Amino acid sequence: MNGAELIVSALENEGVQQIFGIPGEENLDVVEALRRSKIKLVLTRHEQAAAFMAATHGRLTGKPGVCLTTLGPGALNLTTGAAYALLGAMPMVMITGQKGILSRKQAGFQVVDIVSTMTPLTKMAHQIVSPATIPTMVREAFRVAQQERPGPVHLELPEDIAHEAGPDMRPIPPHPIDSPLAPRAALDRAAELILNAERPLVMLGAGASRPRLAEPLSEFVKRVQIPFFNTQMGKGAVTGGSGLYMGTAALSERDYVHRAIDRADLIIAIGHDTVEKPPFFMGPGGPTVLHVGYLPATVEEVYFPQAELVGDVGPSLTLLADRLEHRLPRAQALLGLRKDILAHIADRAEESRYPPTPQRIVHDVRQVMPQDGIVCLDNGMYKIWFARNYRTHVANTLLLDNALATMGAGLPSAIMAALLNPDRRVLAVCGDGGFMMNSQELETAVRLKLNLVVLVLVDHAYGMIRWKQATDGYPDFGMTFGDPDFAAYARAYGAKGSGVESADGVAQALEAAFAGGGVHLVSTPIDYSENERVLVDELRARGATMAADAE
Ligand SMILES: Cc1ncc(C[n+]2csc(CCOP(=O)(O)OP(=O)(O)O)c2C)c(N)n1
Ligand SMILES: [Mg+2]
């Protein structure tokens, strides 16, 4: 077996079914080994998109997604995807080519030190220098990528090592690993804190969205009956339980959900990862925070928990619930605030205005998506509206990135979600800025014969930055652009395309797109004047009222 065959058999051994990427001549032995394997090679039209897809595979399944590129330029195109997986804690394995290392027949042509480039962007980055090390290096790569805190790893396979005959070696079989539970003393201490709390509140953070956690976490919430809110990336971590949902902290302060946060005396922060924009600011005189996580809390200016429960979160929560169930008379002390908070959030969601408001678009998307439908967001102003206003009922049904918060990941992540879930409705929601950063992947979606709808929100601007510019008091400058005719653009790729021309048009167009099947782009104008009215004026007024209350 040569190095390429060894790596492909090691990937098969890990259960890899598809690899995303764009090969170069340095990968041709790997491509040949893939041709003879059970693994499917999914070509993308940009390496960045391949990394977003592989990372999303890891995010949704807990098993690393794999991407493959050539050396130099191709490998460099993975860097944003690596950072996306690193900050987002998504398991991923990146394999890149390199010129031969035993001789230098092309001198420095296309050679970039990719291992050094990837080192700060990954949990582990190595060059493979001999075929005999491949089975162990691949096993180690998958182990490191998958174990808490999950993330990306990088293996560089030089072309001569890929070509070189190695020993016939068996791959190393993976085995299940159980992480340690939180110790009994820590469970007792945590239970004591919660039993003594007057106004407890649960917060679900990014780590709460790990696929294996959906069941035990939902069970915990049901058993202890403490109301919960979530961070943007903790959204949808709990199945059912919505009678206890208090809202999503899409902003760091002053939003309606902060009414509950500001009044809580104990916040049980499950899976909070400080890569997220802070869901609230800790400060003197604030609530006590109990951090529950796979790993200890990262201490930050805005997050310094006074107590911790560290260990395998699912089973540790079961043990914690055993200590709390039916013993918390004050569990729902804050639940009375729920109705009012959610009513404010739902305000004007059905308004018939054209162009539609963000609230109306979120409302209409929710109408069209079944409970298990998956919405994948790109990054733009609408992310705040979806995080605040979209209600989830099933775990991992709103995928957004509040960690690297990169533009361009919406469509690739939706492609991955659609590949993994052919029987569920999958919708990508993108701004006209972010969509154009990876719109070429429409061709990939069409080639893969996916059922996928893409909603493009058109304001001819980098709307979020334009909004920030205005709220910071700067003149409107440098944020607008022209757009293609999006429906025609989609049709040029062999997809379907339609536009929206009335207040009721978004729901109708989305429903028709899903009913018709295939890849379908719907574009709609959006009225962003609500950004100022709600997220600035209304909340500022609320902040002023709160200050008056406190005096
Ligand atoms: C790759 C990348 N570049 C720049 C930014 C900074 N940024 C955040 S949102 C945004 C504007 C997004 O515009 P668009 O996709 O049209 O969405 P809109 O806010 O207009 O709805 C920009 C430039 C970013 N997050 N990622
Ligand atoms: Mg825009």
Coordinates of C-alpha atoms and ligand atoms in Angstrom, one line a residue:
M1 CA 0.0 0.0 0.0
N2 CA 1.3 3.5 -0.7
G3 CA 0.8 6.5 1.6
A4 CA -2.4 7.5 -0.2
E5 CA -4.0 4.1 0.1
L6 CA -3.0 3.9 3.7
I7 CA -4.7 7.3 4.5
V8 CA -7.8 6.4 2.6
S9 CA -8.1 3.1 4.3
A10 CA -7.6 4.8 7.7
L11 CA -10.4 7.3 6.7
E12 CA -12.7 4.4 5.8
N13 CA -11.9 2.8 9.1
E14 CA -13.1 6.0 10.8
G15 CA -16.5 5.7 9.0
V16 CA -15.9 8.7 6.7
Q17 CA -18.4 8.6 3.9
Q18 CA -17.6 11.7 2.0
I19 CA -14.7 14.2 1.6
F20 CA -15.2 17.8 0.5
G21 CA -12.7 19.7 -1.5
I22 CA -10.7 20.5 -4.6
P23 CA -7.7 18.3 -5.3
G24 CA -4.4 19.5 -6.9
E25 CA -1.7 17.5 -8.7
E26 CA -0.1 16.8 -5.3
N27 CA -3.2 14.8 -4.3
L28 CA -3.5 12.6 -7.4
D29 CA -2.5 9.5 -5.6
V30 CA -5.1 10.2 -2.9
V31 CA -7.8 10.9 -5.5
E32 CA -6.9 7.5 -7.2
A33 CA -7.2 5.7 -3.8
L34 CA -10.5 7.5 -3.2
R35 CA -11.8 6.4 -6.6
R36 CA -11.2 2.8 -5.5
S37 CA -12.7 3.3 -2.1
K38 CA -16.3 3.6 -0.6
I39 CA -15.7 7.3 0.2
K40 CA -17.4 9.8 -2.1
L41 CA -15.4 12.8 -3.3
V42 CA -17.7 15.9 -3.2
L43 CA -16.1 18.6 -5.3
T44 CA -16.8 22.2 -4.2
R45 CA -16.1 25.4 -6.1
H46 CA -14.0 27.0 -3.4
E47 CA -12.0 25.3 -0.6
Q48 CA -13.4 27.6 2.0
A49 CA -16.9 26.2 1.3
A50 CA -15.4 22.6 1.6
A51 CA -14.2 23.5 5.1
F52 CA -17.5 25.0 6.1
M53 CA -19.3 21.9 4.9
A54 CA -16.9 19.5 6.7
A55 CA -17.1 21.6 9.9
T56 CA -20.9 21.5 9.7
H57 CA -20.8 17.7 9.4
G58 CA -18.9 17.7 12.6
R59 CA -21.3 20.1 14.3
L60 CA -24.4 18.1 13.3
T61 CA -23.1 14.6 13.8
G62 CA -20.3 14.9 16.4
K63 CA -18.1 13.0 14.0
P64 CA -15.3 15.0 12.2
G65 CA -16.1 16.1 8.6
V66 CA -13.2 15.8 6.2
C67 CA -11.9 18.2 3.6
L68 CA -9.1 17.8 1.1
T69 CA -7.1 20.4 -0.8
T70 CA -3.9 20.9 -2.6
L71 CA -0.8 22.7 -1.2
G72 CA -0.3 26.5 -1.0
P73 CA -3.2 28.4 -2.5
G74 CA -5.8 25.6 -1.9
A75 CA -4.6 25.0 1.6
L76 CA -4.6 28.7 2.4
N77 CA -8.3 28.9 1.3
L78 CA -9.1 26.5 4.2
T79 CA -7.9 28.9 6.9
T80 CA -11.3 30.7 7.5
G81 CA -13.0 27.4 7.7
A82 CA -10.4 26.2 10.2
A83 CA -11.0 29.2 12.4
Y84 CA -14.8 28.7 12.0
A85 CA -14.4 25.1 13.3
L86 CA -11.9 26.1 16.0
L87 CA -14.0 28.9 17.5
G88 CA -17.3 27.0 16.9
A89 CA -15.9 23.8 18.5
M90 CA -16.7 21.7 15.4
P91 CA -14.8 18.5 14.8
M92 CA -13.1 18.5 11.4
V93 CA -10.1 16.9 9.7
M94 CA -8.3 18.8 7.0
I95 CA -5.9 17.0 4.7
T96 CA -3.7 19.1 2.4
G97 CA -1.1 18.2 -0.2
Q98 CA 2.5 19.4 -0.3
K99 CA 5.5 19.1 -2.7
G100 CA 7.7 16.1 -2.1
I101 CA 9.9 16.4 1.0
L102 CA 12.6 13.9 0.0
S103 CA 13.7 16.0 -3.0
R104 CA 13.0 19.4 -4.2
K105 CA 12.4 19.1 -8.0
Q106 CA 10.3 22.3 -8.3
A107 CA 12.3 24.3 -5.8
G108 CA 9.9 26.6 -3.9
F109 CA 7.1 26.7 -6.4
Q110 CA 3.7 27.0 -4.6
V111 CA 5.4 26.0 -1.3
V112 CA 3.9 27.7 1.8
D113 CA 4.5 26.5 5.3
I114 CA 0.9 25.3 5.8
V115 CA 1.6 23.4 9.0
S116 CA 2.8 26.6 10.7
T117 CA -0.2 28.5 9.2
M118 CA -2.6 26.0 10.6
T119 CA -1.0 25.7 14.0
P120 CA -2.8 28.6 15.7
L121 CA -6.1 27.7 13.8
T122 CA -6.3 24.1 14.8
K123 CA -6.0 21.7 17.8
M124 CA -3.2 19.9 16.1
A125 CA -1.3 20.3 12.8
H126 CA 1.3 17.8 11.5
Q127 CA 3.2 16.9 8.4
I128 CA 3.2 13.2 7.6
V129 CA 6.8 12.1 6.9
S130 CA 6.5 8.4 6.4
P131 CA 3.7 6.0 5.3
A132 CA 4.2 3.8 8.3
T133 CA 3.0 6.5 10.6
I134 CA -0.3 7.1 8.8
P135 CA -2.6 4.7 10.7
T136 CA -1.7 6.2 14.0
M137 CA -1.7 9.8 12.8
V138 CA -5.1 9.5 11.3
R139 CA -6.5 7.8 14.5
E140 CA -4.9 10.5 16.6
A141 CA -6.3 13.2 14.3
F142 CA -9.9 11.9 14.7
R143 CA -9.5 11.4 18.5
V144 CA -8.2 15.0 19.0
A145 CA -10.8 16.5 16.6
Q146 CA -13.7 14.8 18.4
Q147 CA -12.8 15.0 22.1
E148 CA -14.0 17.9 24.1
R149 CA -13.6 20.7 23.3
P150 CA -14.0 19.5 19.7
G151 CA -12.3 21.4 16.8
P152 CA -10.2 21.1 13.6
V153 CA -7.0 19.2 13.0
H154 CA -4.7 19.4 10.0
L155 CA -2.6 16.7 8.3
E156 CA -0.3 17.5 5.5
L157 CA 0.5 14.6 3.1
P158 CA 3.4 15.5 0.8
E159 CA 3.1 14.0 -2.7
D160 CA 6.2 11.7 -2.4
I161 CA 4.9 10.2 0.9
A162 CA 1.5 9.7 -0.7
H163 CA 3.2 7.8 -3.6
E164 CA 5.7 5.9 -1.5
A165 CA 5.1 2.2 -0.9
G166 CA 4.6 1.5 2.8
P167 CA 4.1 -1.6 4.8
D168 CA 0.7 -3.3 4.6
M169 CA -0.8 -2.0 7.9
R170 CA -4.2 -2.3 9.4
P171 CA -5.8 0.9 10.5
I172 CA -6.3 1.3 14.2
P173 CA -9.9 0.5 15.3
P174 CA -11.7 3.4 17.1
H175 CA -13.3 2.6 20.4
P176 CA -16.0 4.4 22.4
I177 CA -14.6 6.7 25.1
D178 CA -16.7 7.9 28.1
S179 CA -15.6 11.1 29.7
P180 CA -15.4 11.3 33.4
L181 CA -18.5 12.4 35.4
A182 CA -18.5 15.4 37.7
P183 CA -17.3 14.3 41.1
R184 CA -19.8 13.7 43.9
A185 CA -18.6 16.6 46.0
A186 CA -19.0 19.0 43.1
L187 CA -22.5 17.7 42.4
D188 CA -23.4 18.2 46.1
R189 CA -22.1 21.7 46.1
A190 CA -23.9 22.6 42.9
A191 CA -27.1 21.1 44.2
E192 CA -26.8 23.1 47.4
L193 CA -26.4 26.4 45.5
I194 CA -29.4 25.7 43.4
L195 CA -31.5 24.6 46.4
N196 CA -30.7 27.8 48.1
A197 CA -31.4 30.1 45.2
E198 CA -34.3 32.5 45.3
R199 CA -34.6 33.2 41.6
P200 CA -32.6 30.6 39.6
L201 CA -32.3 30.7 35.8
V202 CA -30.7 28.2 33.5
M203 CA -28.6 29.5 30.5
L204 CA -27.8 27.2 27.6
G205 CA -24.6 28.1 25.8
A206 CA -22.9 26.8 22.6
G207 CA -21.7 23.6 24.3
A208 CA -25.2 22.7 25.1
S209 CA -25.9 22.1 21.4
R210 CA -23.6 19.1 21.1
P211 CA -25.7 16.5 19.3
R212 CA -25.3 13.8 22.0
L213 CA -26.6 16.3 24.6
A214 CA -30.1 17.0 23.2
E215 CA -31.8 14.1 25.1
P216 CA -30.2 14.4 28.6
L217 CA -30.4 18.2 28.6
S218 CA -34.0 18.2 27.6
E219 CA -34.7 15.7 30.4
F220 CA -32.8 17.9 32.9
V221 CA -34.9 21.0 32.0
K222 CA -38.1 19.0 32.3
R223 CA -37.2 17.5 35.6
V224 CA -36.0 20.6 37.5
Q225 CA -38.5 23.0 35.9
I226 CA -36.2 26.0 36.1
P227 CA -36.9 28.5 33.3
F228 CA -34.1 28.8 30.8
F229 CA -32.7 31.2 28.2
N230 CA -30.0 30.6 25.7
T231 CA -27.1 32.2 24.0
Q232 CA -27.3 32.4 20.2
M233 CA -25.4 29.2 19.7
G234 CA -27.3 27.4 22.5
K235 CA -30.5 28.0 20.6
G236 CA -32.5 24.9 20.0
A237 CA -30.5 22.8 22.5
V238 CA -33.6 21.6 24.2
T239 CA -36.4 19.6 22.6
G240 CA -39.8 20.5 23.8
G241 CA -39.6 22.4 27.2
S242 CA -40.7 25.5 25.4
G243 CA -43.0 26.4 28.3
L244 CA -39.9 27.3 30.2
Y245 CA -38.2 29.2 27.4
M246 CA -37.5 32.8 28.4
G247 CA -35.8 34.0 25.3
T248 CA -32.5 34.2 23.5
A249 CA -29.8 36.7 24.5
A250 CA -28.9 37.9 21.0
L251 CA -27.7 41.2 22.5
S252 CA -25.4 41.5 25.6
E253 CA -27.7 43.8 27.7
R254 CA -31.0 45.7 27.8
D255 CA -33.0 43.3 25.7
Y256 CA -36.3 42.0 27.1
V257 CA -34.7 38.7 28.1
H258 CA -32.3 40.7 30.3
R259 CA -35.3 41.5 32.5
A260 CA -35.0 37.9 33.7
I261 CA -31.2 37.8 33.7
D262 CA -30.9 41.0 35.7
R263 CA -33.3 39.7 38.4
A264 CA -31.8 36.2 38.7
D265 CA -29.7 35.5 41.8
L266 CA -28.3 32.3 40.3
I267 CA -27.5 31.5 36.7
I268 CA -26.8 27.9 35.9
A269 CA -24.7 28.3 32.7
I270 CA -24.7 25.0 30.9
G271 CA -22.1 24.7 28.1
H272 CA -21.3 28.4 28.0
D273 CA -18.3 29.0 25.7
T274 CA -16.8 32.5 25.9
V275 CA -16.1 32.5 22.1
E276 CA -19.7 33.8 21.9
K277 CA -20.6 37.4 22.1
P278 CA -21.5 37.8 25.8
P279 CA -25.1 36.9 26.5
F280 CA -24.8 39.1 29.6
F281 CA -22.1 40.9 31.4
M282 CA -21.0 39.6 34.8
G283 CA -20.1 42.4 37.2
P284 CA -20.0 43.3 40.9
G285 CA -23.4 42.8 42.6
G286 CA -24.6 40.5 39.7
P287 CA -26.0 37.0 40.0
T288 CA -23.9 34.1 41.1
V289 CA -22.9 31.9 38.1
L290 CA -22.6 28.2 38.3
H291 CA -20.6 26.9 35.2
V292 CA -21.6 23.5 34.0
G293 CA -19.3 22.2 31.3
Y294 CA -17.2 19.5 29.8
L295 CA -14.2 21.7 30.6
P296 CA -13.6 24.4 33.3
A297 CA -14.7 27.9 32.4
T298 CA -12.4 30.3 30.6
V299 CA -12.2 33.2 33.0
E300 CA -12.8 36.5 31.2
E301 CA -13.6 40.1 32.2
V302 CA -17.3 39.4 31.5
Y303 CA -17.4 35.7 32.7
F304 CA -15.9 34.5 36.0
P305 CA -18.2 31.9 37.5
Q306 CA -18.1 31.5 41.3
A307 CA -18.8 27.7 41.1
E308 CA -18.3 25.0 38.6
L309 CA -19.5 21.5 37.7
V310 CA -17.1 20.0 35.3
G311 CA -17.5 16.6 33.6
D312 CA -19.5 14.8 31.0
V313 CA -22.4 17.1 30.9
G314 CA -25.3 14.8 30.0
P315 CA -24.9 12.1 32.7
S316 CA -23.7 14.8 35.3
L317 CA -26.9 16.7 34.7
T318 CA -28.9 13.5 35.3
L319 CA -27.1 13.1 38.7
L320 CA -27.7 16.7 39.5
A321 CA -31.5 16.4 38.7
D322 CA -31.6 13.4 41.0
R323 CA -30.6 15.8 43.8
L324 CA -33.1 18.6 42.8
E325 CA -36.3 17.1 41.4
H326 CA -39.3 18.0 43.5
R327 CA -37.1 19.9 46.0
L328 CA -37.2 23.3 44.3
P329 CA -40.3 25.3 45.5
R330 CA -38.7 28.5 44.0
A331 CA -37.7 27.0 40.7
Q332 CA -40.2 29.1 38.8
A333 CA -39.7 32.4 40.6
L334 CA -38.8 34.1 37.3
L335 CA -41.3 32.4 35.1
G336 CA -43.9 35.2 35.6
L337 CA -41.7 37.4 33.4
R338 CA -42.0 35.1 30.5
K339 CA -45.3 36.1 29.0
D340 CA -44.3 39.7 28.7
I341 CA -40.8 39.1 27.4
L342 CA -42.2 36.8 24.6
A343 CA -45.0 39.2 23.8
H344 CA -42.5 42.0 23.2
I345 CA -40.4 39.8 21.0
A346 CA -43.5 38.8 18.9
D347 CA -44.5 42.5 18.5
R348 CA -45.4 43.4 14.9
A349 CA -44.5 40.0 13.6
E350 CA -47.5 39.9 11.4
E351 CA -47.4 43.4 10.1
S352 CA -48.4 43.7 6.4
R353 CA -45.7 46.1 5.2
Y354 CA -43.8 45.9 1.9
P355 CA -40.8 45.5 1.8
P356 CA -41.3 43.1 4.8
T357 CA -39.7 43.7 8.1
P358 CA -37.2 41.4 9.7
Q359 CA -39.8 40.3 12.3
R360 CA -42.3 39.4 9.6
I361 CA -39.7 37.4 7.7
V362 CA -38.7 35.4 10.8
H363 CA -42.4 34.8 11.5
D364 CA -43.1 33.6 7.9
V365 CA -40.0 31.4 7.8
R366 CA -41.2 29.8 11.1
Q367 CA -44.6 29.2 9.4
V368 CA -43.1 27.5 6.4
M369 CA -40.6 25.4 8.3
P370 CA -41.8 22.2 10.0
Q371 CA -40.6 21.7 13.6
D372 CA -37.7 19.6 12.4
G373 CA -36.8 21.9 9.5
I374 CA -33.3 23.3 9.6
V375 CA -32.5 27.0 9.1
C376 CA -28.9 27.9 8.4
L377 CA -27.9 31.5 8.7
D378 CA -25.1 33.4 7.1
N379 CA -23.9 36.5 9.0
G380 CA -25.6 39.8 8.8
M381 CA -28.2 42.0 10.6
Y382 CA -30.9 39.4 10.2
K383 CA -29.0 37.0 12.5
I384 CA -29.9 39.1 15.5
W385 CA -33.5 39.0 14.5
F386 CA -33.5 35.2 13.9
A387 CA -31.7 34.7 17.2
R388 CA -34.1 36.8 19.1
N389 CA -37.4 35.9 17.4
Y390 CA -37.2 32.4 15.9
R391 CA -38.6 29.8 18.1
T392 CA -37.0 26.3 17.9
H393 CA -38.6 23.1 19.1
V394 CA -36.1 20.5 18.0
A395 CA -32.4 20.5 18.8
N396 CA -30.0 21.9 16.2
T397 CA -32.6 23.3 13.9
L398 CA -31.2 26.9 13.8
L399 CA -27.6 26.8 12.8
L400 CA -25.8 30.1 13.2
D401 CA -22.3 31.2 13.9
N402 CA -21.8 33.5 16.8
A403 CA -18.2 32.5 17.3
L404 CA -16.1 33.4 14.2
A405 CA -19.3 35.0 12.9
T406 CA -17.9 34.9 9.4
M407 CA -19.9 35.8 6.3
G408 CA -20.1 33.1 3.6
A409 CA -20.9 30.0 5.6
G410 CA -24.7 30.1 5.3
L411 CA -25.0 28.3 1.9
P412 CA -22.2 25.7 2.5
S413 CA -23.6 24.8 6.0
A414 CA -27.1 24.4 4.5
I415 CA -25.7 22.2 1.8
M416 CA -24.2 19.9 4.5
A417 CA -27.5 20.0 6.5
A418 CA -29.4 19.0 3.3
L419 CA -27.0 16.2 2.5
L420 CA -27.3 14.7 6.0
N421 CA -31.1 15.2 6.1
P422 CA -32.6 14.6 2.7
D423 CA -36.1 14.2 4.1
R424 CA -36.2 17.5 6.1
R425 CA -36.8 21.0 4.8
V426 CA -33.5 22.9 4.8
L427 CA -33.3 26.7 4.3
A428 CA -30.3 28.9 4.0
V429 CA -30.9 32.5 5.0
C430 CA -28.3 35.0 3.6
G431 CA -27.8 38.7 3.2
D432 CA -27.0 40.0 -0.3
G433 CA -23.4 40.5 1.0
G434 CA -22.7 37.2 2.6
F435 CA -24.5 35.2 -0.1
M436 CA -22.2 36.5 -2.8
M437 CA -19.2 35.3 -0.8
N438 CA -19.9 31.7 -1.6
S439 CA -22.8 31.8 -4.1
Q440 CA -20.7 29.6 -6.5
E441 CA -21.7 26.7 -4.3
L442 CA -25.2 26.9 -5.9
E443 CA -23.6 24.7 -8.6
T444 CA -22.5 22.2 -6.0
A445 CA -26.0 22.0 -4.6
V446 CA -27.5 21.5 -8.1
R447 CA -24.9 18.9 -9.0
L448 CA -25.7 17.0 -5.7
K449 CA -29.4 17.2 -6.6
L450 CA -30.3 18.5 -3.2
N451 CA -33.6 19.8 -2.0
L452 CA -32.6 23.2 -0.7
V453 CA -34.1 26.6 -0.5
V454 CA -32.0 29.8 -0.2
L455 CA -33.6 33.0 1.0
V456 CA -31.6 36.1 0.1
L457 CA -32.4 39.3 1.9
V458 CA -31.7 42.3 -0.3
D459 CA -30.8 45.7 1.0
H460 CA -28.0 46.4 -1.5
A461 CA -25.7 46.9 1.5
Y462 CA -23.5 45.5 4.2
G463 CA -26.5 46.2 6.3
M464 CA -25.2 45.3 9.7
I465 CA -22.2 47.5 9.5
R466 CA -24.3 50.3 8.0
W467 CA -26.6 50.0 11.0
K468 CA -23.6 50.1 13.4
Q469 CA -22.2 53.1 11.6
A470 CA -25.5 54.9 12.0
T471 CA -26.0 54.0 15.7
D472 CA -22.4 55.2 16.4
G473 CA -23.3 58.5 14.9
Y474 CA -21.3 58.3 11.7
P475 CA -22.6 59.6 8.3
D476 CA -23.9 56.9 5.9
F477 CA -20.8 56.0 3.8
G478 CA -19.1 53.2 2.0
M479 CA -21.6 50.3 2.7
T480 CA -23.8 50.0 -0.4
F481 CA -23.4 48.1 -3.6
G482 CA -25.4 46.8 -6.6
D483 CA -26.8 43.3 -6.8
P484 CA -27.4 40.9 -9.6
D485 CA -30.9 39.8 -10.5
F486 CA -30.8 37.0 -7.9
A487 CA -33.6 34.9 -9.5
A488 CA -31.8 35.0 -12.9
Y489 CA -28.5 34.3 -11.2
A490 CA -29.9 31.1 -9.7
R491 CA -31.4 30.0 -13.0
A492 CA -28.0 30.4 -14.6
Y493 CA -26.7 27.7 -12.3
G494 CA -29.6 25.4 -13.2
A495 CA -31.4 26.2 -10.0
K496 CA -34.9 27.8 -9.8
G497 CA -35.3 31.4 -8.8
S498 CA -38.1 33.7 -7.7
G499 CA -38.6 37.1 -6.2
V500 CA -41.1 38.5 -3.7
E501 CA -43.4 41.4 -4.5
S502 CA -45.8 41.7 -1.7
A503 CA -46.0 41.5 2.1
D504 CA -47.4 38.0 1.9
G505 CA -45.0 37.0 -0.7
V506 CA -42.2 35.6 1.4
A507 CA -44.3 32.7 2.9
Q508 CA -45.9 32.0 -0.5
A509 CA -42.6 31.9 -2.3
L510 CA -40.9 29.7 0.3
E511 CA -43.8 27.3 0.4
A512 CA -43.8 27.0 -3.4
A513 CA -40.1 26.6 -3.4
F514 CA -40.1 23.7 -0.9
A515 CA -43.1 22.1 -2.6
G516 CA -41.4 22.3 -6.0
G517 CA -38.2 20.6 -4.7
G518 CA -34.7 20.9 -6.0
V519 CA -32.5 23.9 -5.4
H520 CA -34.5 27.2 -5.3
L521 CA -33.4 30.7 -4.5
V522 CA -36.0 33.2 -3.2
S523 CA -34.9 36.8 -3.0
T524 CA -36.8 39.4 -1.1
P525 CA -36.2 43.1 -0.2
I526 CA -36.1 43.8 3.5
D527 CA -37.0 46.9 5.4
Y528 CA -34.2 47.4 7.9
S529 CA -35.7 50.6 9.5
E530 CA -36.9 48.3 12.3
N531 CA -33.2 47.9 13.4
E532 CA -33.2 51.5 14.6
R533 CA -36.7 51.5 16.0
V534 CA -36.5 48.3 18.0
L535 CA -32.9 47.5 18.7
V536 CA -31.8 51.1 19.4
D537 CA -34.7 53.4 20.3
E538 CA -37.0 50.9 22.0
L539 CA -34.3 49.2 24.0
R540 CA -32.5 52.4 24.9
A541 CA -35.8 53.7 26.3
R542 CA -36.0 50.4 28.3
G543 CA -32.5 50.9 29.5
A544 CA -33.5 54.4 30.8
T545 CA -36.5 53.0 32.5
M546 CA -34.4 50.3 34.2
A547 CA -31.9 53.0 35.4
A548 CA -34.8 54.9 36.9
D549 CA -36.1 51.7 38.6
A550 CA -32.8 51.2 40.2
E551 CA -32.6 54.7 41.7
Ligands
LIG1 C1 -15.9 37.4 6.1 C2 -16.5 38.6 6.8 N1 -16.2 39.8 6.4 C3 -16.7 40.9 7.0 C4 -17.5 40.7 8.1 C5 -18.0 41.9 8.9 N2 -19.5 42.0 8.6 C6 -20.4 41.5 9.5 S1 -22.0 41.6 9.0 C7 -21.5 42.4 7.6 C8 -22.5 42.8 6.6 C9 -23.4 41.7 6.1 O1 -24.0 42.1 4.9 P1 -25.2 41.2 4.3 O2 -24.7 39.8 4.1 O3 -25.7 41.9 3.1 O4 -26.3 41.2 5.5 P2 -27.1 42.4 6.0 O5 -26.5 42.8 7.3 O6 -27.1 43.5 5.0 O7 -28.5 41.8 6.2 C10 -20.1 42.5 7.5 C11 -19.4 43.2 6.4 C12 -17.7 39.4 8.6 N3 -18.4 39.1 9.7 N4 -17.2 38.3 7.9
MG2 MG -27.3 43.2 2.9

